[in-house]
């Protein structure tokens, strides 16, 4: 069964329980504290060791009716794309699609080449720079069976394998819902069968539009275009995607390969023919 | 602040076009000398294989060049995995890439290209050594002549795949050059391969091949220049990270002026004006070194500009098709 997240940002209260639950369950190390001044967002972005990130957007406007303000909050996460750029790029086969249709990185196979990092159209996946930054151990796999011994993995203290949301593969295996969804107090993060969630998302946006909620729109429920397809973790937004740092038009990187390879082939063939004439016709 | 207080209609409240100007995409981790060196040496290595199959076996100087090419390409084929390993951290990590072959991943295809190229290059060195009498002559039967075209075909692939690898990412700059970057890399690789083989041949005293290699080098460099100019014209806002500011200066000064135009002028001079032998050799050496430097700098600038490119969220939202 394909499972995923429906993140309904209209219900998010910005409590960051999802961030904390994710860090705790997956034993992800602290990223340190940085005071950004960007509203209440001191997490800033998803990273190799931050798999949920709550964005805070403060909006104010003035018109005849007076001052309007709204505070948008949204918990971002790996989209678990139908056609995942990271998975296609991975040269080791470390990134797989598991039985829950989630995109999963096998940390003991990953070699830290960094190609997935540049190939994610959403800027989600990143390398885990340091293996053990504060002496708090990172369990690498978030796998319930046999915790991987760090010495037996590709890491061996070198750090630098890729990390991102596993959609709590280990919890799903024993029938639990992912930690973030479990911890969410407002059901802004809903976990379940993606088909059921999609239906729910469509009804919800209809309701909101009916109530006159400005800008209510779905992101990733249907094909996002560019060859990426629908997302297994989709969102209900109330503003343009860019406002939440989501790309308005993501593109699956591998779709550019035919143009690239054919152009390269034509150039190489042209030079080879010219070279042949130079070397053989004298 | 002013646009925050502008009165939008009820329908549109769009005061924040970006999210605190934070990058939308992740920064590439390819910033060290090793990735740049790998991209450069891989391209040169591939080009050497292609030139090898072009040489005329009826001519002694070409046969000598072919031997030089075989040995040089094998040395580079041995060096390249080592450079990659310095990037990955540990040798085992290179082997992780050999557990699968994935058509859709240019990196996977490139690694297999590198491995197969090394095999073909080894066989060609064996053949050349047997033919030239360094090894017993019968050993040439172990390495049939078929391996030369095999090495050339894989070499042609290696010249271009690094460009495809970069353009098949979400990076705004690299992805906007889905045709231009591969073409520029192929041409630069061929030009640099001519320059390197010319350099080695000149040092070996095999100067009969000089003008042939230089003609091919001029052609490749001119094509590279066309590709770069066309890239600048077509990439628009996506190409800003490469063509403006410090990166643009570096590209224009080191790659275009020093690495393309200066060697072009020197090579034209050599083709037009008959120079005394030692002066001509010096001219060849200088032109070759400049071309190689330009080729290295092309990779260096493109890679570094890719890191700048992701810092601008405005070009990351609508990604090039």
Coordinates of C-alpha atoms in Angstrom, one line a residue:
Chain A
X1 CA 0.0 0.0 0.0
X2 CA 1.3 3.5 -0.9
X3 CA 1.3 5.6 2.2
X4 CA 2.1 9.3 2.5
X5 CA 1.4 12.6 4.2
X6 CA -1.3 15.2 3.7
X7 CA 0.0 18.3 5.4
X8 CA -2.9 20.7 5.8
X9 CA -1.2 24.0 6.5
X10 CA -4.4 25.7 7.4
X11 CA -4.4 23.6 10.6
X12 CA -0.8 24.1 11.5
X13 CA -0.2 26.1 14.7
X14 CA 3.6 26.2 14.4
X15 CA 4.2 24.2 17.6
X16 CA 7.1 22.3 15.9
X17 CA 6.1 19.1 17.7
X18 CA 6.7 17.3 14.4
X19 CA 10.3 18.6 14.2
X20 CA 10.9 17.4 17.8
X21 CA 9.2 14.1 17.4
X22 CA 11.2 13.4 14.2
X23 CA 14.5 14.3 15.8
X24 CA 13.7 12.1 18.8
X25 CA 12.5 9.1 17.1
X26 CA 15.1 9.1 14.4
X27 CA 17.9 10.0 16.9
X28 CA 18.9 12.9 14.7
X29 CA 21.6 15.2 16.2
X30 CA 21.0 18.8 17.0
X31 CA 21.8 21.3 14.3
X32 CA 22.8 23.8 16.8
X33 CA 20.9 27.0 17.5
X34 CA 20.9 30.0 15.2
X35 CA 18.8 33.0 15.8
X36 CA 17.6 33.9 12.3
X37 CA 15.1 36.6 12.9
X38 CA 12.9 35.0 10.3
X39 CA 9.7 35.0 12.4
X40 CA 9.7 31.9 14.6
X41 CA 11.7 29.9 12.2
X42 CA 15.1 29.1 13.5
X43 CA 15.3 25.7 11.8
X44 CA 15.5 27.4 8.4
X45 CA 15.5 24.4 6.1
X46 CA 15.3 20.7 5.7
X47 CA 18.7 19.0 5.9
X48 CA 20.4 15.7 6.2
X49 CA 19.5 15.7 9.9
X50 CA 16.3 17.8 9.9
X51 CA 13.5 15.9 8.2
X52 CA 10.6 18.2 9.2
X53 CA 10.8 21.9 9.0
X54 CA 8.1 24.3 10.1
X55 CA 8.0 27.5 8.0
X56 CA 6.5 30.7 9.4
X57 CA 5.2 33.4 7.1
X58 CA 3.9 36.7 8.5
X59 CA 1.8 38.7 6.1
X60 CA 0.2 42.1 6.5
X61 CA -1.8 44.2 4.2
X62 CA -3.8 47.4 4.4
X63 CA -6.9 48.4 2.6
X64 CA -10.2 50.2 3.1
X65 CA -11.3 47.5 5.5
X66 CA -8.3 48.2 7.7
X67 CA -5.2 46.1 8.5
X68 CA -5.3 42.4 7.5
X69 CA -2.7 40.1 8.8
X70 CA -2.2 36.4 8.7
X71 CA 0.3 34.0 9.9
X72 CA 1.0 31.1 7.7
X73 CA 2.7 28.0 9.1
X74 CA 3.6 24.9 7.2
X75 CA 5.5 21.8 8.1
X76 CA 7.7 20.9 5.2
X77 CA 9.0 17.4 4.5
X78 CA 10.4 15.1 1.8
X79 CA 7.8 14.9 -0.9
X80 CA 8.4 11.2 -1.7
X81 CA 7.8 12.0 -5.4
X82 CA 6.3 9.5 -7.9
X83 CA 9.3 10.1 -10.1
X84 CA 12.1 10.9 -7.6
X85 CA 15.1 12.9 -9.0
X86 CA 17.3 11.7 -6.1
X87 CA 16.5 8.1 -6.7
X88 CA 17.2 8.3 -10.4
X89 CA 20.5 10.1 -9.9
X90 CA 21.8 7.8 -7.2
X91 CA 24.7 5.8 -8.7
X92 CA 24.9 3.2 -6.0
X93 CA 21.3 2.1 -5.8
X94 CA 21.3 3.3 -2.2
X95 CA 18.0 5.2 -2.8
X96 CA 15.2 2.8 -3.2
X97 CA 11.4 2.8 -3.2
X98 CA 10.2 0.7 -0.4
X99 CA 7.0 -1.4 0.1
X100 CA 5.2 1.7 1.3
X101 CA 6.0 3.5 -1.9
X102 CA 8.3 5.9 0.0
X103 CA 11.7 7.0 -1.2
X104 CA 14.2 5.5 1.2
X105 CA 18.0 6.0 1.5
X106 CA 20.0 2.9 2.6
X107 CA 22.8 4.6 4.6
X108 CA 25.1 1.6 4.4
X109 CA 25.0 1.6 0.6
X110 CA 25.2 5.4 0.1
X111 CA 28.7 6.6 -0.8
X112 CA 28.2 10.3 -0.2
X113 CA 28.7 11.4 -3.8
X114 CA 26.2 14.2 -3.4
X115 CA 24.4 13.7 -6.7
X116 CA 21.0 13.3 -5.1
X117 CA 21.6 16.6 -3.3
X118 CA 21.7 18.5 -6.5
X119 CA 19.1 16.3 -8.2
X120 CA 16.2 17.0 -5.8
X121 CA 13.9 19.6 -7.5
X122 CA 12.6 20.5 -4.0
X123 CA 16.0 20.9 -2.3
X124 CA 15.1 18.4 0.4
X125 CA 17.9 15.8 0.6
X126 CA 21.4 16.8 1.9
X127 CA 24.6 15.2 3.1
X128 CA 25.0 14.6 6.8
X129 CA 28.2 16.7 7.1
X130 CA 29.5 15.2 10.3
X131 CA 28.9 11.7 11.6
X132 CA 28.7 12.4 15.2
X133 CA 28.8 16.2 15.8
X134 CA 28.0 16.4 19.5
X135 CA 28.7 12.9 20.6
X136 CA 25.0 12.0 20.2
X137 CA 24.8 8.9 18.1
X138 CA 22.8 8.9 14.9
X139 CA 21.4 5.5 14.2
X140 CA 21.9 5.9 10.4
X141 CA 19.0 3.8 9.2
X142 CA 16.0 4.4 11.4
X143 CA 15.6 0.7 10.9
X144 CA 14.1 -1.4 13.6
X145 CA 16.1 -4.5 12.9
X146 CA 19.7 -4.8 13.9
X147 CA 21.0 -1.3 14.4
X148 CA 23.7 -0.8 11.9
X149 CA 27.2 -0.7 13.4
X150 CA 28.8 2.5 12.2
X151 CA 32.1 0.8 11.6
X152 CA 30.4 -1.5 9.2
X153 CA 28.9 1.2 7.2
X154 CA 30.4 3.4 4.5
X155 CA 30.6 6.2 7.0
X156 CA 33.3 5.0 9.5
X157 CA 33.6 8.5 11.0
X158 CA 33.9 10.2 7.6
X159 CA 30.3 11.5 7.6
X160 CA 28.8 12.7 4.4
X161 CA 26.2 10.2 3.5
X162 CA 22.8 11.5 2.4
X163 CA 19.9 11.9 4.8
X164 CA 16.3 12.7 4.5
X165 CA 12.8 11.7 5.7
X166 CA 12.3 7.9 5.7
X167 CA 8.5 8.3 6.2
X168 CA 9.4 6.5 9.4
X169 CA 10.0 3.2 7.6
X170 CA 10.7 1.5 10.9
X171 CA 7.5 2.6 12.5
X172 CA 5.5 1.8 9.5
X173 CA 6.9 -1.7 9.5
X174 CA 5.4 -2.4 12.9
X175 CA 2.2 -0.7 12.1
X176 CA 2.8 2.7 13.7
X177 CA 2.2 6.0 12.0
X178 CA 5.3 8.3 11.5
X179 CA 6.4 10.2 14.5
X180 CA 5.6 13.6 13.1
X181 CA 2.0 12.7 12.3
X182 CA 1.6 11.0 15.7
X183 CA 2.8 14.1 17.5
X184 CA 0.9 16.7 15.5
X185 CA -1.8 18.1 17.9
X186 CA -4.0 19.6 15.2
X187 CA -4.0 16.9 12.6
X188 CA -2.2 19.3 10.2
X189 CA 0.0 16.3 9.4
X190 CA -2.2 13.4 8.4
X191 CA -0.8 10.0 7.5
X192 CA -2.4 7.2 5.6
X193 CA -3.2 5.6 2.3
X194 CA -2.3 8.2 -0.3
X195 CA -5.5 7.6 -2.3
X196 CA -7.7 8.2 0.8
X197 CA -5.6 11.3 1.7
X198 CA -5.9 12.7 -1.8
X199 CA -9.7 12.4 -1.7
X200 CA -9.7 14.1 1.7
X201 CA -7.4 16.9 0.5
X202 CA -9.7 17.6 -2.5
X203 CA -12.7 17.8 -0.2
X204 CA -10.9 20.0 2.2
X205 CA -9.8 22.5 -0.4
X206 CA -13.3 22.6 -1.8
X207 CA -14.7 23.4 1.7
X208 CA -12.1 26.1 2.2
X209 CA -12.7 27.7 -1.1
X210 CA -16.4 27.6 -0.4
X211 CA -15.8 29.5 2.8
X212 CA -13.8 32.1 0.9
X213 CA -10.3 31.3 2.2
X214 CA -8.1 33.3 -0.1
X215 CA -5.5 31.4 -2.1
X216 CA -6.5 27.9 -0.8
X217 CA -4.8 25.4 -3.2
X218 CA -3.4 21.9 -3.3
X219 CA 0.3 21.2 -4.0
X220 CA 1.3 17.8 -5.2
X221 CA -2.1 16.1 -5.0
X222 CA -2.1 15.9 -8.7
X223 CA 0.8 15.8 -11.1
X224 CA 3.1 18.8 -10.2
X225 CA 4.4 18.7 -13.8
X226 CA 7.9 18.6 -15.2
X227 CA 7.8 14.8 -15.1
X228 CA 7.8 14.7 -11.3
X229 CA 4.3 13.3 -11.1
X230 CA 2.0 13.5 -8.1
X231 CA 3.7 13.6 -4.6
X232 CA 3.2 11.1 -1.9
X233 CA 3.6 13.9 0.6
X234 CA 1.4 16.7 -0.5
X235 CA 0.2 20.0 0.9
X236 CA -2.8 22.3 1.2
X237 CA -1.5 25.9 0.9
X238 CA -3.1 29.3 1.2
X239 CA -0.6 31.2 -0.9
X240 CA 1.6 30.7 -3.9
X241 CA 4.1 27.8 -3.4
X242 CA 7.1 30.1 -3.5
X243 CA 5.9 31.8 -0.4
X244 CA 6.5 28.5 1.4
X245 CA 9.8 28.0 -0.4
X246 CA 8.3 25.3 -2.6
X247 CA 9.1 25.5 -6.4
X248 CA 6.1 26.6 -8.5
X249 CA 7.3 24.5 -11.4
X250 CA 9.7 21.6 -10.4
X251 CA 11.3 19.6 -13.1
X252 CA 12.5 16.0 -13.0
X253 CA 16.2 16.5 -13.8
X254 CA 16.6 13.3 -15.8
X255 CA 14.2 14.6 -18.4
X256 CA 17.0 16.7 -19.8
X257 CA 19.3 13.8 -20.5
X258 CA 18.1 13.0 -24.1
X259 CA 18.8 16.6 -25.1
X260 CA 22.2 16.5 -23.3
X261 CA 23.4 13.2 -24.6
X262 CA 22.3 13.9 -28.2
X263 CA 23.9 17.4 -28.2
X264 CA 27.1 15.8 -26.8
X265 CA 27.0 13.0 -29.4
X266 CA 26.6 15.5 -32.3
X267 CA 29.5 17.6 -31.0
X268 CA 31.7 14.5 -30.5
X269 CA 30.8 13.1 -33.9
X270 CA 31.5 16.4 -35.7
X271 CA 34.9 16.7 -34.1
X272 CA 35.7 13.1 -34.8
X273 CA 34.8 13.5 -38.5
X274 CA 36.9 16.7 -38.7
X275 CA 39.8 15.0 -37.0
X276 CA 39.5 12.0 -39.4
X277 CA 39.8 14.4 -42.3
X278 CA 42.8 16.2 -40.7
X279 CA 44.7 13.0 -40.0
X280 CA 43.7 10.8 -43.0
X281 CA 43.5 13.3 -45.9
X282 CA 47.1 14.5 -45.9
Chain B
X1 CA 8.7 47.0 3.7
X2 CA 6.8 49.2 1.3
X3 CA 5.2 46.3 -0.6
X4 CA 4.1 44.8 2.7
X5 CA 1.8 47.7 3.2
X6 CA 0.5 48.0 -0.4
X7 CA -3.1 47.2 -0.5
X8 CA -3.7 44.0 -2.4
X9 CA -7.2 42.9 -3.3
X10 CA -8.9 40.3 -1.1
X11 CA -8.0 37.7 -3.7
X12 CA -4.3 38.3 -3.7
X13 CA -2.2 38.7 -0.6
X14 CA 1.3 38.1 -2.0
X15 CA 3.7 40.2 0.0
X16 CA 6.4 37.5 0.3
X17 CA 7.7 36.4 -3.1
X18 CA 10.4 34.3 -1.5
X19 CA 10.8 32.7 1.8
X20 CA 13.1 35.2 3.6
X21 CA 15.3 35.0 0.5
X22 CA 16.5 31.6 1.7
X23 CA 17.7 29.2 -1.0
X24 CA 15.0 26.9 -2.3
X25 CA 17.5 24.2 -3.4
X26 CA 20.5 22.6 -1.7
X27 CA 24.0 23.7 -2.5
X28 CA 26.1 21.2 -4.4
X29 CA 28.8 19.5 -2.3
X30 CA 31.2 19.5 -5.3
X31 CA 33.5 22.3 -4.4
X32 CA 36.9 20.8 -3.9
X33 CA 39.8 20.5 -6.3
X34 CA 39.1 16.8 -6.7
X35 CA 35.7 17.0 -8.5
X36 CA 37.0 19.7 -10.8
X37 CA 40.1 17.7 -11.5
X38 CA 38.1 14.6 -12.1
X39 CA 35.8 16.4 -14.6
X40 CA 38.8 17.8 -16.4
X41 CA 41.0 14.8 -16.5
X42 CA 38.1 12.5 -17.4
X43 CA 37.3 14.7 -20.4
X44 CA 41.0 14.8 -21.5
X45 CA 41.3 11.1 -21.1
X46 CA 38.2 10.5 -23.2
X47 CA 39.5 12.8 -25.9
X48 CA 42.9 10.9 -26.0
X49 CA 40.9 7.7 -26.9
X50 CA 39.1 9.4 -29.7
X51 CA 42.3 10.9 -31.2
X52 CA 43.9 7.4 -31.0
X53 CA 41.5 6.0 -33.5
X54 CA 41.9 8.9 -35.9
X55 CA 45.6 8.5 -36.4
X56 CA 46.8 7.1 -39.7
X57 CA 48.6 3.7 -39.2
X58 CA 50.5 4.1 -42.5
X59 CA 52.5 7.0 -41.1
X60 CA 55.4 6.4 -38.6
X61 CA 54.8 9.7 -36.8
X62 CA 51.1 8.8 -36.3
X63 CA 52.0 5.4 -35.0
X64 CA 54.3 7.0 -32.5
X65 CA 51.5 9.4 -31.5
X66 CA 49.1 6.5 -31.1
X67 CA 51.5 4.9 -28.7
X68 CA 51.8 8.1 -26.7
X69 CA 48.1 8.4 -26.6
X70 CA 47.6 4.9 -25.4
X71 CA 50.1 5.2 -22.5
X72 CA 48.9 8.7 -21.5
X73 CA 45.2 7.7 -21.5
X74 CA 46.1 4.6 -19.3
X75 CA 47.9 6.8 -16.8
X76 CA 44.9 9.1 -16.6
X77 CA 42.5 6.2 -16.4
X78 CA 44.5 5.0 -13.3
X79 CA 44.6 8.5 -11.8
X80 CA 40.9 9.3 -12.2
X81 CA 39.4 6.7 -9.8
X82 CA 42.0 7.8 -7.3
X83 CA 40.9 11.5 -7.6
X84 CA 37.3 10.3 -7.2
X85 CA 38.2 8.4 -4.1
X86 CA 39.7 11.5 -2.5
X87 CA 36.3 13.1 -2.9
X88 CA 34.3 10.2 -1.6
X89 CA 36.6 9.7 1.4
X90 CA 37.4 6.0 1.2
X91 CA 38.2 3.5 -1.6
X92 CA 35.2 1.2 -0.8
X93 CA 32.9 4.0 -1.6
X94 CA 34.0 3.9 -5.2
X95 CA 33.1 0.2 -5.3
X96 CA 29.6 1.0 -4.1
X97 CA 29.0 2.4 -7.5
X98 CA 29.9 -0.8 -9.2
X99 CA 27.1 -2.8 -7.5
X100 CA 24.6 -1.6 -10.1
X101 CA 24.5 0.0 -13.5
X102 CA 21.7 2.6 -14.0
X103 CA 20.9 4.0 -17.4
X104 CA 19.1 7.0 -15.9
X105 CA 22.0 8.1 -13.7
X106 CA 24.8 9.7 -15.7
X107 CA 27.1 9.2 -12.7
X108 CA 26.5 5.5 -12.8
X109 CA 27.0 5.4 -16.6
X110 CA 30.1 7.5 -16.2
X111 CA 31.7 5.2 -13.7
X112 CA 31.1 2.2 -15.9
X113 CA 32.4 4.1 -18.8
X114 CA 35.5 4.9 -16.7
X115 CA 36.0 1.2 -15.8
X116 CA 35.4 -0.1 -19.3
X117 CA 37.7 2.6 -20.7
X118 CA 40.5 1.6 -18.4
X119 CA 40.2 -2.0 -19.6
X120 CA 40.2 -0.9 -23.3
X121 CA 43.1 1.5 -22.6
X122 CA 45.1 -1.3 -20.9
X123 CA 44.6 -3.6 -23.9
X124 CA 45.7 -0.9 -26.3
X125 CA 48.8 -0.2 -24.3
X126 CA 49.5 -3.9 -24.3
X127 CA 49.1 -3.9 -28.1
X128 CA 51.2 -0.9 -28.7
X129 CA 54.0 -2.2 -26.5
X130 CA 53.9 -5.6 -28.3
X131 CA 54.0 -3.8 -31.7
X132 CA 56.9 -1.6 -30.8
X133 CA 58.9 -4.5 -29.5
X134 CA 59.0 -3.6 -25.8
X135 CA 57.0 -6.7 -25.1
X136 CA 57.2 -10.0 -27.2
X137 CA 55.5 -9.4 -30.6
X138 CA 53.2 -12.4 -30.2
X139 CA 51.5 -10.6 -27.3
X140 CA 49.7 -8.3 -29.8
X141 CA 47.3 -11.3 -30.5
X142 CA 46.2 -10.9 -26.9
X143 CA 44.9 -7.4 -27.6
X144 CA 43.2 -7.2 -31.0
X145 CA 43.0 -3.9 -32.8
X146 CA 39.3 -3.8 -32.1
X147 CA 40.1 -2.2 -28.7
X148 CA 41.1 1.1 -30.3
X149 CA 37.6 1.9 -31.6
X150 CA 36.1 0.6 -28.4
X151 CA 38.3 2.9 -26.4
X152 CA 37.4 5.8 -28.8
X153 CA 33.6 5.2 -28.5
X154 CA 33.7 5.0 -24.7
X155 CA 36.1 8.0 -24.7
X156 CA 33.6 10.1 -26.7
X157 CA 31.0 9.2 -24.1
X158 CA 33.2 10.2 -21.3
X159 CA 34.0 13.6 -22.9
X160 CA 30.3 14.5 -22.8
X161 CA 28.7 12.7 -19.9
X162 CA 30.1 15.0 -17.2
X163 CA 28.2 17.9 -18.9
X164 CA 25.0 15.8 -19.0
X165 CA 25.6 14.9 -15.4
X166 CA 25.6 18.6 -14.4
X167 CA 22.6 19.5 -16.6
X168 CA 20.6 16.6 -15.3
X169 CA 20.3 18.2 -11.8
X170 CA 17.9 20.7 -10.3
X171 CA 20.7 23.4 -10.2
X172 CA 19.3 26.5 -11.9
X173 CA 22.5 27.3 -13.8
X174 CA 23.5 23.8 -14.8
X175 CA 20.0 22.7 -15.8
X176 CA 19.6 25.8 -18.0
X177 CA 22.6 24.5 -20.1
X178 CA 21.2 21.1 -21.0
X179 CA 22.6 21.4 -24.5
X180 CA 25.4 24.0 -24.1
X181 CA 27.2 22.5 -21.1
X182 CA 27.6 19.0 -22.7
X183 CA 28.7 20.5 -26.0
X184 CA 31.2 22.9 -24.3
X185 CA 32.6 20.1 -22.3
X186 CA 33.0 17.8 -25.3
X187 CA 34.7 20.5 -27.3
X188 CA 36.9 21.6 -24.3
X189 CA 37.8 17.9 -23.7
X190 CA 38.8 17.4 -27.3
X191 CA 40.8 20.7 -27.4
X192 CA 42.6 19.7 -24.1
X193 CA 43.3 16.2 -25.3
X194 CA 44.9 17.6 -28.5
X195 CA 46.9 20.0 -26.3
X196 CA 48.1 17.3 -23.9
X197 CA 49.1 14.9 -26.7
X198 CA 50.7 17.7 -28.5
X199 CA 52.6 18.7 -25.4
X200 CA 53.8 15.1 -24.8
X201 CA 54.6 14.5 -28.5
X202 CA 56.7 17.8 -28.6
X203 CA 58.6 16.8 -25.5
X204 CA 59.2 13.4 -27.1
X205 CA 60.4 15.1 -30.3
X206 CA 57.6 13.8 -32.5
X207 CA 56.9 17.2 -34.1
X208 CA 55.4 15.8 -37.3
X209 CA 52.0 15.5 -35.7
X210 CA 52.1 19.0 -34.2
X211 CA 50.2 20.9 -36.9
X212 CA 47.5 18.2 -37.3
X213 CA 46.8 18.2 -33.6
X214 CA 46.7 21.9 -33.6
X215 CA 44.2 22.1 -36.4
X216 CA 41.9 19.8 -34.5
X217 CA 42.5 21.8 -31.3
X218 CA 41.7 25.1 -33.0
X219 CA 38.4 23.6 -34.4
X220 CA 37.4 22.3 -31.0
X221 CA 38.3 25.5 -29.2
X222 CA 36.3 27.6 -31.7
X223 CA 33.3 25.3 -31.2
X224 CA 33.7 25.6 -27.5
X225 CA 33.7 29.4 -27.8
X226 CA 30.5 29.3 -29.9
X227 CA 28.8 27.0 -27.3
X228 CA 29.7 29.3 -24.4
X229 CA 28.6 32.5 -26.2
X230 CA 25.3 30.8 -27.2
X231 CA 24.9 29.6 -23.6
X232 CA 25.3 33.1 -22.3
X233 CA 22.7 34.5 -24.7
X234 CA 20.1 31.8 -24.0
X235 CA 20.4 31.2 -20.3
X236 CA 19.1 34.6 -19.2
X237 CA 18.5 34.9 -15.5
X238 CA 19.5 31.2 -14.9
X239 CA 23.0 31.9 -16.3
X240 CA 23.7 35.0 -14.2
X241 CA 25.7 33.0 -11.7
X242 CA 28.2 32.0 -14.4
X243 CA 28.3 35.0 -16.7
X244 CA 28.2 37.9 -14.3
X245 CA 30.3 39.0 -11.4
X246 CA 33.5 37.3 -10.4
X247 CA 32.5 34.0 -12.1
X248 CA 31.9 35.8 -15.3
X249 CA 35.3 37.6 -15.0
X250 CA 37.0 34.3 -14.3
X251 CA 35.3 32.6 -17.3
X252 CA 36.2 35.4 -19.7
X253 CA 39.7 36.0 -18.5
X254 CA 40.9 32.4 -17.8
X255 CA 38.9 30.2 -20.1
X256 CA 38.0 32.4 -23.1
X257 CA 40.9 34.8 -23.3
X258 CA 43.7 32.7 -21.8
X259 CA 42.5 29.2 -22.7
X260 CA 40.8 29.7 -26.1
X261 CA 41.8 32.9 -27.8
X262 CA 45.5 33.0 -26.9
X263 CA 46.2 29.4 -28.0
X264 CA 44.1 30.0 -31.1
X265 CA 46.3 33.0 -32.0
X266 CA 49.5 31.0 -31.2
X267 CA 48.3 28.0 -33.2
X268 CA 47.3 30.2 -36.1
X269 CA 50.8 31.8 -35.9
X270 CA 52.3 28.3 -36.1
X271 CA 50.2 27.4 -39.1
X272 CA 51.0 30.6 -41.0
X273 CA 54.5 31.7 -40.1
X274 CA 57.4 29.1 -40.5
X275 CA 59.2 29.3 -37.2
X276 CA 62.6 27.8 -36.3
X277 CA 62.2 24.4 -34.7
X278 CA 63.0 25.3 -31.0
X279 CA 60.9 28.4 -31.2
X280 CA 58.0 26.4 -32.7
X281 CA 58.4 23.8 -29.9
X282 CA 58.2 26.5 -27.3
X283 CA 55.2 28.0 -29.0
X284 CA 53.5 24.6 -29.0
X285 CA 54.3 24.0 -25.3
X286 CA 52.9 27.4 -24.3
X287 CA 49.7 27.1 -26.4
X288 CA 49.1 23.6 -25.0
X289 CA 49.5 24.6 -21.4
X290 CA 47.2 27.5 -21.9
X291 CA 44.5 25.3 -23.5
X292 CA 44.8 22.8 -20.6
X293 CA 44.5 25.6 -18.1
X294 CA 41.4 27.0 -19.9
X295 CA 39.8 23.5 -19.8
X296 CA 40.4 23.1 -16.1
X297 CA 39.1 26.6 -15.4
X298 CA 36.0 25.9 -17.5
X299 CA 35.0 23.1 -15.1
X300 CA 36.2 25.0 -12.1
X301 CA 34.1 28.0 -12.9
X302 CA 31.0 26.1 -13.9
X303 CA 31.1 24.0 -10.7
X304 CA 31.6 27.0 -8.5
X305 CA 29.0 29.0 -10.2
X306 CA 26.5 26.2 -9.5
X307 CA 27.0 26.8 -5.8
X308 CA 26.2 30.5 -6.3
X309 CA 23.2 29.7 -8.5
X310 CA 21.3 27.9 -5.8
X311 CA 21.5 30.9 -3.4
X312 CA 19.0 32.8 -5.6
X313 CA 15.5 31.4 -4.9
X314 CA 14.0 33.4 -7.7
X315 CA 15.5 31.2 -10.4
X316 CA 14.8 28.0 -8.5
X317 CA 11.0 28.2 -8.5
X318 CA 10.3 27.8 -12.2
X319 CA 12.9 25.2 -13.3
X320 CA 14.2 25.0 -16.8
X321 CA 12.5 22.2 -18.8

